[in-house]
């Protein structure tokens, strides 16, 4: 390339960057802002308990909000409490001889708990208070769930850094796997020490919380390492899109997956941040109830990423054509 054409090539690259940055910024803002601007209940599972006639009336009232609620019927308040503790429903309306009562679980989602209070109060006769019982209360150290929701992005960043460093440092095979697993385990211990022991935002079994935090970091780190092993530098971009951009925006941790636009919340639960957040909420406040599905998702991401990282580079090396040695001149 001549000296005269060098500035032109550099100028084209500059223009390409200037054109790309606004597109990326718009995409990132849209991905995060769009779900937040469309928060509303969509097939939100809630319970209704009490005598059949009274419960039918409550169900009809709730049914006026078409597509908002997924109603589960229970015989009495005790059965509804059990369903809330098992994370089958977010709350329940209980009809008793004394009137209507509301059971919530702010530990499951403070936003949903507030939404249910507003919905039930709006349907009650004017001037009639509706008693509210918080069956599974949010921790005193995080009453609004802000710490739990904010913890996903740091976990994603730590996982991304671990996976990227493993690849860029040239670690392969067993060494790469040991690095990813060891770093994730240490991150889980540190995360539990900060969120549970220091901030009091988590109040469940300490080791279970550390395990979920570590598995989340491992799933994200393995995704970065695995995609980069398969696709090279482009793999970093794909992993970042799935685990940092879409994973955090669609996790539903600041509200609930059922409050996000249709399909978005479900997709978020198949990505590591959403699955990790749901599992962490379960082990922290609900004694592990409903944690099986999210833990399975995290395990699948981790196993797939570790497998590709361990064997992908070796297979690529074996598939590369062998170069013949240069002939040695004679005489």
mmCIF file of C-alpha atoms in Angstrom:
data_model
loop_
_atom_site.group_PDB
_atom_site.id
_atom_site.type_symbol
_atom_site.label_atom_id
_atom_site.label_comp_id
_atom_site.label_asym_id
_atom_site.label_seq_id
_atom_site.Cartn_x
_atom_site.Cartn_y
_atom_site.Cartn_z
ATOM 1 C CA UNK A 1 0.000 0.000 0.000
ATOM 2 C CA UNK A 2 1.402 3.413 -0.941
ATOM 3 C CA UNK A 3 1.800 6.307 1.445
ATOM 4 C CA UNK A 4 -0.884 8.193 -0.476
ATOM 5 C CA UNK A 5 -3.522 5.546 0.132
ATOM 6 C CA UNK A 6 -2.682 4.907 3.805
ATOM 7 C CA UNK A 7 -4.603 7.937 5.157
ATOM 8 C CA UNK A 8 -7.613 6.952 3.038
ATOM 9 C CA UNK A 9 -7.690 3.468 4.561
ATOM 10 C CA UNK A 10 -7.329 4.907 8.057
ATOM 11 C CA UNK A 11 -10.125 7.347 7.306
ATOM 12 C CA UNK A 12 -12.431 4.559 6.220
ATOM 13 C CA UNK A 13 -11.767 2.676 9.434
ATOM 14 C CA UNK A 14 -12.478 5.830 11.440
ATOM 15 C CA UNK A 15 -15.769 6.358 9.632
ATOM 16 C CA UNK A 16 -16.702 2.713 10.196
ATOM 17 C CA UNK A 17 -16.141 3.078 13.939
ATOM 18 C CA UNK A 18 -18.080 6.350 14.085
ATOM 19 C CA UNK A 19 -20.981 4.751 12.237
ATOM 20 C CA UNK A 20 -20.948 1.595 14.342
ATOM 21 C CA UNK A 21 -20.862 3.176 17.806
ATOM 22 C CA UNK A 22 -24.276 4.909 17.567
ATOM 23 C CA UNK A 23 -25.830 1.668 16.319
ATOM 24 C CA UNK A 24 -24.370 -0.280 19.240
ATOM 25 C CA UNK A 25 -25.454 2.408 21.711
ATOM 26 C CA UNK A 26 -28.989 2.437 20.326
ATOM 27 C CA UNK A 27 -29.181 -1.363 20.447
ATOM 28 C CA UNK A 28 -27.933 -1.533 24.046
ATOM 29 C CA UNK A 29 -30.310 1.194 25.220
ATOM 30 C CA UNK A 30 -33.241 -0.417 23.418
ATOM 31 C CA UNK A 31 -32.511 -3.866 24.839
ATOM 32 C CA UNK A 32 -32.435 -2.544 28.410
ATOM 33 C CA UNK A 33 -35.056 0.210 28.172
ATOM 34 C CA UNK A 34 -37.715 -1.574 26.130
ATOM 35 C CA UNK A 35 -38.485 -4.348 28.672
ATOM 36 C CA UNK A 36 -38.406 -1.827 31.528
ATOM 37 C CA UNK A 37 -40.893 0.404 29.709
ATOM 38 C CA UNK A 38 -43.304 -2.496 29.143
ATOM 39 C CA UNK A 39 -43.509 -3.846 32.700
ATOM 40 C CA UNK A 40 -46.921 -5.449 33.231
ATOM 41 C CA UNK A 41 -48.239 -8.791 34.505
ATOM 42 C CA UNK A 42 -48.414 -11.481 31.831
ATOM 43 C CA UNK A 43 -49.739 -14.845 33.028
ATOM 44 C CA UNK A 44 -48.425 -13.998 36.481
ATOM 45 C CA UNK A 45 -49.135 -17.059 38.680
ATOM 46 C CA UNK A 46 -51.188 -16.169 41.746
ATOM 47 C CA UNK A 47 -53.476 -18.168 43.998
ATOM 48 C CA UNK A 48 -57.086 -17.818 45.094
ATOM 49 C CA UNK A 49 -58.296 -19.661 48.183
ATOM 50 C CA UNK A 50 -61.558 -19.897 50.074
ATOM 51 C CA UNK A 51 -65.144 -21.123 49.675
ATOM 52 C CA UNK A 52 -65.999 -21.964 46.091
ATOM 53 C CA UNK A 53 -68.594 -19.239 45.522
ATOM 54 C CA UNK A 54 -66.473 -16.460 47.002
ATOM 55 C CA UNK A 55 -63.303 -17.687 45.269
ATOM 56 C CA UNK A 56 -65.153 -17.782 41.935
ATOM 57 C CA UNK A 57 -66.117 -14.141 42.379
ATOM 58 C CA UNK A 58 -62.507 -13.154 43.084
ATOM 59 C CA UNK A 59 -61.295 -15.133 40.102
ATOM 60 C CA UNK A 60 -63.808 -13.374 37.839
ATOM 61 C CA UNK A 61 -62.644 -10.001 39.078
ATOM 62 C CA UNK A 62 -59.007 -10.860 38.452
ATOM 63 C CA UNK A 63 -59.949 -12.312 35.067
ATOM 64 C CA UNK A 64 -61.058 -8.876 33.911
ATOM 65 C CA UNK A 65 -57.369 -8.126 33.451
ATOM 66 C CA UNK A 66 -57.143 -10.310 30.354
ATOM 67 C CA UNK A 67 -53.899 -12.279 30.146
ATOM 68 C CA UNK A 68 -52.510 -10.688 33.301
ATOM 69 C CA UNK A 69 -52.887 -13.494 35.817
ATOM 70 C CA UNK A 70 -52.620 -17.275 35.831
ATOM 71 C CA UNK A 71 -55.016 -18.315 38.580
ATOM 72 C CA UNK A 72 -54.344 -21.338 40.813
ATOM 73 C CA UNK A 73 -57.107 -22.475 43.162
ATOM 74 C CA UNK A 74 -56.439 -23.686 46.709
ATOM 75 C CA UNK A 75 -58.719 -24.979 49.417
ATOM 76 C CA UNK A 76 -57.591 -22.696 52.210
ATOM 77 C CA UNK A 77 -54.998 -20.176 53.373
ATOM 78 C CA UNK A 78 -52.591 -22.878 54.545
ATOM 79 C CA UNK A 79 -52.464 -24.500 51.112
ATOM 80 C CA UNK A 80 -51.922 -21.089 49.536
ATOM 81 C CA UNK A 81 -49.056 -20.382 51.947
ATOM 82 C CA UNK A 82 -47.409 -23.659 51.011
ATOM 83 C CA UNK A 83 -47.700 -22.836 47.316
ATOM 84 C CA UNK A 84 -46.045 -19.446 47.911
ATOM 85 C CA UNK A 85 -43.210 -21.014 49.886
ATOM 86 C CA UNK A 86 -42.712 -23.569 47.088
ATOM 87 C CA UNK A 87 -42.585 -20.719 44.539
ATOM 88 C CA UNK A 88 -45.581 -22.078 42.655
ATOM 89 C CA UNK A 89 -47.271 -18.661 42.911
ATOM 90 C CA UNK A 90 -46.141 -15.137 43.782
ATOM 91 C CA UNK A 91 -49.046 -14.486 46.142
ATOM 92 C CA UNK A 92 -52.621 -15.431 46.917
ATOM 93 C CA UNK A 93 -55.982 -13.837 47.607
ATOM 94 C CA UNK A 94 -57.715 -15.609 50.486
ATOM 95 C CA UNK A 95 -61.437 -15.192 51.147
ATOM 96 C CA UNK A 96 -62.413 -15.755 54.784
ATOM 97 C CA UNK A 97 -65.542 -15.093 56.862
ATOM 98 C CA UNK A 98 -63.775 -11.948 58.080
ATOM 99 C CA UNK A 99 -63.213 -10.680 54.546
ATOM 100 C CA UNK A 100 -60.501 -10.761 51.918
ATOM 101 C CA UNK A 101 -56.830 -11.175 52.835
ATOM 102 C CA UNK A 102 -53.733 -11.022 50.670
ATOM 103 C CA UNK A 103 -50.666 -13.214 51.002
ATOM 104 C CA UNK A 104 -47.487 -12.013 49.286
ATOM 105 C CA UNK A 105 -43.805 -12.934 49.074
ATOM 106 C CA UNK A 106 -41.683 -9.814 48.746
ATOM 107 C CA UNK A 107 -38.599 -12.049 48.721
ATOM 108 C CA UNK A 108 -39.829 -13.430 45.396
ATOM 109 C CA UNK A 109 -40.309 -9.967 43.918
ATOM 110 C CA UNK A 110 -40.991 -6.726 45.774
ATOM 111 C CA UNK A 111 -42.435 -5.313 42.559
ATOM 112 C CA UNK A 112 -44.969 -8.126 42.236
ATOM 113 C CA UNK A 113 -45.883 -7.852 45.924
ATOM 114 C CA UNK A 114 -46.673 -4.167 45.443
ATOM 115 C CA UNK A 115 -48.598 -4.840 42.256
ATOM 116 C CA UNK A 116 -50.776 -7.425 44.000
ATOM 117 C CA UNK A 117 -51.495 -5.050 46.872
ATOM 118 C CA UNK A 118 -52.670 -2.397 44.422
ATOM 119 C CA UNK A 119 -54.770 -4.828 42.374
ATOM 120 C CA UNK A 120 -56.559 -6.341 45.367
ATOM 121 C CA UNK A 121 -57.091 -2.976 47.083
ATOM 122 C CA UNK A 122 -58.651 -1.609 43.898
ATOM 123 C CA UNK A 123 -61.199 -4.435 43.836
ATOM 124 C CA UNK A 124 -62.146 -4.143 47.510
ATOM 125 C CA UNK A 125 -65.206 -2.074 48.502
ATOM 126 C CA UNK A 126 -64.420 1.569 49.175
ATOM 127 C CA UNK A 127 -63.056 2.107 52.652
ATOM 128 C CA UNK A 128 -62.474 -1.600 53.259
ATOM 129 C CA UNK A 129 -58.863 -2.361 54.188
ATOM 130 C CA UNK A 130 -57.302 -5.553 52.889
ATOM 131 C CA UNK A 131 -54.932 -7.183 55.424
ATOM 132 C CA UNK A 132 -51.608 -8.182 53.852
ATOM 133 C CA UNK A 133 -49.325 -10.933 55.160
ATOM 134 C CA UNK A 134 -45.807 -11.174 53.758
ATOM 135 C CA UNK A 135 -45.317 -14.946 53.853
ATOM 136 C CA UNK A 136 -41.672 -14.829 52.679
ATOM 137 C CA UNK A 137 -40.367 -11.368 53.430
ATOM 138 C CA UNK A 138 -37.411 -9.798 51.664
ATOM 139 C CA UNK A 139 -34.220 -9.591 53.759
ATOM 140 C CA UNK A 140 -33.887 -6.557 55.999
ATOM 141 C CA UNK A 141 -30.592 -5.811 54.266
ATOM 142 C CA UNK A 142 -32.279 -5.653 50.849
ATOM 143 C CA UNK A 143 -36.001 -4.884 51.303
ATOM 144 C CA UNK A 144 -36.465 -3.695 47.709
ATOM 145 C CA UNK A 145 -34.357 -6.391 46.055
ATOM 146 C CA UNK A 146 -31.954 -3.783 44.698
ATOM 147 C CA UNK A 147 -28.788 -5.581 45.790
ATOM 148 C CA UNK A 148 -29.921 -8.891 44.357
ATOM 149 C CA UNK A 149 -30.826 -7.294 41.038
ATOM 150 C CA UNK A 150 -27.579 -5.332 40.861
ATOM 151 C CA UNK A 151 -25.451 -8.404 41.542
ATOM 152 C CA UNK A 152 -25.997 -9.953 38.092
ATOM 153 C CA UNK A 153 -23.931 -7.497 36.070
ATOM 154 C CA UNK A 154 -20.802 -7.865 38.261
ATOM 155 C CA UNK A 155 -21.135 -11.644 38.038
ATOM 156 C CA UNK A 156 -21.380 -11.414 34.256
ATOM 157 C CA UNK A 157 -18.321 -9.163 34.099
ATOM 158 C CA UNK A 158 -16.293 -11.483 36.331
ATOM 159 C CA UNK A 159 -17.305 -14.496 34.251
ATOM 160 C CA UNK A 160 -16.489 -12.683 31.022
ATOM 161 C CA UNK A 161 -13.084 -11.618 32.322
ATOM 162 C CA UNK A 162 -12.312 -15.162 33.447
ATOM 163 C CA UNK A 163 -13.269 -16.724 30.123
ATOM 164 C CA UNK A 164 -11.472 -14.097 28.058
ATOM 165 C CA UNK A 165 -8.293 -14.326 30.147
ATOM 166 C CA UNK A 166 -8.262 -18.110 29.852
ATOM 167 C CA UNK A 167 -8.314 -17.922 26.062
ATOM 168 C CA UNK A 168 -6.009 -14.933 25.633
ATOM 169 C CA UNK A 169 -3.389 -16.454 27.925
ATOM 170 C CA UNK A 170 -3.310 -19.530 25.709
ATOM 171 C CA UNK A 171 -4.564 -21.994 28.321
ATOM 172 C CA UNK A 172 -5.887 -25.208 26.820
ATOM 173 C CA UNK A 173 -7.236 -28.565 27.875
ATOM 174 C CA UNK A 174 -7.158 -29.448 31.551
ATOM 175 C CA UNK A 175 -5.395 -26.230 32.520
ATOM 176 C CA UNK A 176 -8.170 -24.150 30.977
ATOM 177 C CA UNK A 177 -10.860 -26.165 32.771
ATOM 178 C CA UNK A 178 -9.060 -25.941 36.114
ATOM 179 C CA UNK A 179 -8.628 -22.193 35.680
ATOM 180 C CA UNK A 180 -12.283 -21.605 34.869
ATOM 181 C CA UNK A 181 -13.582 -23.814 37.690
ATOM 182 C CA UNK A 182 -11.122 -22.483 40.270
ATOM 183 C CA UNK A 183 -11.766 -18.835 39.432
ATOM 184 C CA UNK A 184 -15.538 -19.383 39.547
ATOM 185 C CA UNK A 185 -15.331 -21.102 42.937
ATOM 186 C CA UNK A 186 -13.303 -18.248 44.386
ATOM 187 C CA UNK A 187 -15.719 -15.698 42.921
ATOM 188 C CA UNK A 188 -18.628 -17.550 44.526
ATOM 189 C CA UNK A 189 -16.984 -17.481 47.953
ATOM 190 C CA UNK A 190 -16.198 -13.783 47.686
ATOM 191 C CA UNK A 191 -19.708 -13.009 46.445
ATOM 192 C CA UNK A 192 -21.348 -14.853 49.340
ATOM 193 C CA UNK A 193 -19.035 -13.142 51.837
ATOM 194 C CA UNK A 194 -20.051 -9.724 50.518
ATOM 195 C CA UNK A 195 -23.776 -10.229 49.816
ATOM 196 C CA UNK A 196 -24.561 -12.449 52.817
ATOM 197 C CA UNK A 197 -22.010 -11.918 55.555
ATOM 198 C CA UNK A 198 -21.458 -8.189 54.978
ATOM 199 C CA UNK A 199 -24.530 -6.641 53.312
ATOM 200 C CA UNK A 200 -27.154 -9.062 54.623
ATOM 201 C CA UNK A 201 -28.884 -9.061 51.215
ATOM 202 C CA UNK A 202 -28.858 -12.880 51.184
ATOM 203 C CA UNK A 203 -30.130 -14.825 54.167
ATOM 204 C CA UNK A 204 -30.147 -18.471 53.094
ATOM 205 C CA UNK A 205 -27.608 -21.242 53.428
ATOM 206 C CA UNK A 206 -24.205 -19.597 52.962
ATOM 207 C CA UNK A 207 -22.594 -22.436 51.053
ATOM 208 C CA UNK A 208 -25.599 -22.892 48.776
ATOM 209 C CA UNK A 209 -25.452 -19.199 47.913
ATOM 210 C CA UNK A 210 -21.722 -19.410 47.237
ATOM 211 C CA UNK A 211 -22.320 -22.443 45.032
ATOM 212 C CA UNK A 212 -24.969 -20.673 42.936
ATOM 213 C CA UNK A 213 -22.807 -17.569 42.578
ATOM 214 C CA UNK A 214 -19.837 -19.676 41.541
ATOM 215 C CA UNK A 215 -21.874 -21.752 39.083
ATOM 216 C CA UNK A 216 -23.230 -18.571 37.494
ATOM 217 C CA UNK A 217 -19.712 -17.211 37.001
ATOM 218 C CA UNK A 218 -18.595 -20.587 35.635
ATOM 219 C CA UNK A 219 -21.468 -20.731 33.132
ATOM 220 C CA UNK A 220 -20.647 -17.254 31.826
ATOM 221 C CA UNK A 221 -16.881 -17.789 31.810
ATOM 222 C CA UNK A 222 -17.244 -21.140 30.049
ATOM 223 C CA UNK A 223 -19.483 -19.532 27.444
ATOM 224 C CA UNK A 224 -16.846 -16.897 26.685
ATOM 225 C CA UNK A 225 -14.040 -19.452 26.512
ATOM 226 C CA UNK A 226 -16.081 -21.930 24.492
ATOM 227 C CA UNK A 227 -17.351 -19.453 21.904
ATOM 228 C CA UNK A 228 -13.880 -17.945 21.516
ATOM 229 C CA UNK A 229 -12.377 -21.410 21.042
ATOM 230 C CA UNK A 230 -14.867 -22.156 18.270
ATOM 231 C CA UNK A 231 -15.157 -18.777 16.566
ATOM 232 C CA UNK A 232 -12.054 -16.851 17.524
ATOM 233 C CA UNK A 233 -12.465 -13.158 18.334
ATOM 234 C CA UNK A 234 -16.028 -13.181 17.029
ATOM 235 C CA UNK A 235 -16.859 -15.607 19.834
ATOM 236 C CA UNK A 236 -16.199 -12.913 22.416
ATOM 237 C CA UNK A 237 -18.797 -10.695 20.766
ATOM 238 C CA UNK A 238 -21.397 -13.453 20.644
ATOM 239 C CA UNK A 239 -20.798 -14.423 24.271
ATOM 240 C CA UNK A 240 -20.998 -10.797 25.390
ATOM 241 C CA UNK A 241 -24.282 -10.340 23.537
ATOM 242 C CA UNK A 242 -25.858 -13.412 25.133
ATOM 243 C CA UNK A 243 -24.544 -13.185 28.682
ATOM 244 C CA UNK A 244 -24.012 -9.482 29.329
ATOM 245 C CA UNK A 245 -26.401 -7.636 27.026
ATOM 246 C CA UNK A 246 -29.419 -9.911 26.586
ATOM 247 C CA UNK A 247 -28.761 -11.971 29.706
ATOM 248 C CA UNK A 248 -28.941 -9.028 32.087
ATOM 249 C CA UNK A 249 -31.655 -7.089 30.272
ATOM 250 C CA UNK A 250 -33.954 -10.126 30.031
ATOM 251 C CA UNK A 251 -33.232 -11.632 33.464
ATOM 252 C CA UNK A 252 -36.264 -10.064 35.163
ATOM 253 C CA UNK A 253 -34.381 -9.794 38.442
ATOM 254 C CA UNK A 254 -35.405 -6.191 39.071
ATOM 255 C CA UNK A 255 -39.083 -7.136 38.652
ATOM 256 C CA UNK A 256 -40.055 -10.678 37.587
ATOM 257 C CA UNK A 257 -39.802 -12.666 34.333
ATOM 258 C CA UNK A 258 -43.619 -12.656 34.049
ATOM 259 C CA UNK A 259 -43.649 -8.845 34.041
ATOM 260 C CA UNK A 260 -41.466 -8.572 30.934
ATOM 261 C CA UNK A 261 -42.822 -8.563 27.359
ATOM 262 C CA UNK A 262 -44.075 -11.924 26.123
ATOM 263 C CA UNK A 263 -41.232 -14.303 25.394
ATOM 264 C CA UNK A 264 -38.540 -12.015 26.770
ATOM 265 C CA UNK A 265 -38.764 -13.274 30.349
ATOM 266 C CA UNK A 266 -38.805 -16.911 29.222
ATOM 267 C CA UNK A 267 -35.738 -16.355 27.037
ATOM 268 C CA UNK A 268 -33.947 -14.661 29.907
ATOM 269 C CA UNK A 269 -34.374 -17.743 32.095
ATOM 270 C CA UNK A 270 -32.439 -19.806 29.516
ATOM 271 C CA UNK A 271 -29.451 -17.452 29.730
ATOM 272 C CA UNK A 272 -26.945 -17.636 32.614
ATOM 273 C CA UNK A 273 -27.752 -14.311 34.355
ATOM 274 C CA UNK A 274 -31.496 -14.998 34.484
ATOM 275 C CA UNK A 275 -31.061 -18.609 35.570
ATOM 276 C CA UNK A 276 -28.423 -17.622 38.123
ATOM 277 C CA UNK A 277 -30.620 -14.889 39.582
ATOM 278 C CA UNK A 278 -33.622 -17.202 39.925
ATOM 279 C CA UNK A 279 -31.533 -19.929 41.550
ATOM 280 C CA UNK A 280 -29.960 -17.430 43.935
ATOM 281 C CA UNK A 281 -33.359 -16.089 44.951
ATOM 282 C CA UNK A 282 -34.560 -19.645 45.601
ATOM 283 C CA UNK A 283 -31.644 -20.726 47.794
ATOM 284 C CA UNK A 284 -31.506 -17.397 49.598
ATOM 285 C CA UNK A 285 -35.145 -17.018 50.632
ATOM 286 C CA UNK A 286 -37.097 -20.169 49.744
ATOM 287 C CA UNK A 287 -34.869 -22.990 51.020
ATOM 288 C CA UNK A 288 -34.031 -23.998 47.469
ATOM 289 C CA UNK A 289 -37.623 -24.353 46.247
ATOM 290 C CA UNK A 290 -37.898 -24.255 42.425
ATOM 291 C CA UNK A 291 -34.110 -24.029 42.055
ATOM 292 C CA UNK A 292 -33.802 -27.241 40.032
ATOM 293 C CA UNK A 293 -34.638 -25.754 36.634
ATOM 294 C CA UNK A 294 -32.299 -22.741 36.865
ATOM 295 C CA UNK A 295 -29.473 -24.909 38.198
ATOM 296 C CA UNK A 296 -29.929 -27.290 35.267
ATOM 297 C CA UNK A 297 -29.675 -24.375 32.812
ATOM 298 C CA UNK A 298 -26.476 -23.125 34.470
ATOM 299 C CA UNK A 299 -24.999 -26.624 34.458
ATOM 300 C CA UNK A 300 -25.732 -27.094 30.758
ATOM 301 C CA UNK A 301 -23.987 -23.836 29.887
ATOM 302 C CA UNK A 302 -21.006 -24.717 32.082
ATOM 303 C CA UNK A 303 -20.604 -28.288 30.800
ATOM 304 C CA UNK A 304 -20.978 -27.250 27.159
ATOM 305 C CA UNK A 305 -18.491 -24.403 27.520
ATOM 306 C CA UNK A 306 -15.937 -26.468 29.393
ATOM 307 C CA UNK A 307 -16.199 -29.325 26.893
ATOM 308 C CA UNK A 308 -15.641 -27.061 23.917
ATOM 309 C CA UNK A 309 -12.803 -25.266 25.679
ATOM 310 C CA UNK A 310 -11.077 -28.505 26.608
ATOM 311 C CA UNK A 311 -11.375 -30.321 23.285
ATOM 312 C CA UNK A 312 -12.156 -27.663 20.687
ATOM 313 C CA UNK A 313 -8.632 -26.292 20.339
ATOM 314 C CA UNK A 314 -7.164 -29.804 20.111
ATOM 315 C CA UNK A 315 -9.538 -30.804 17.324
ATOM 316 C CA UNK A 316 -8.832 -27.612 15.419
ATOM 317 C CA UNK A 317 -5.122 -28.269 15.682
ATOM 318 C CA UNK A 318 -5.570 -31.851 14.482
ATOM 319 C CA UNK A 319 -7.713 -30.702 11.565
ATOM 320 C CA UNK A 320 -5.186 -28.094 10.426
ATOM 321 C CA UNK A 321 -3.113 -29.279 7.410
ATOM 322 C CA UNK A 322 0.422 -30.226 8.294
ATOM 323 C CA UNK A 323 3.084 -28.059 6.667
ATOM 324 C CA UNK A 324 5.928 -29.851 4.916
ATOM 325 C CA UNK A 325 9.419 -28.908 6.046
ATOM 326 C CA UNK A 326 11.407 -26.738 3.668
ATOM 327 C CA UNK A 327 13.926 -28.689 1.547
ATOM 328 C CA UNK A 328 17.499 -28.572 2.753
ATOM 329 C CA UNK A 329 19.889 -27.324 0.060
ATOM 330 C CA UNK A 330 22.591 -29.825 -0.876
ATOM 331 C CA UNK A 331 26.158 -28.957 -1.748
#
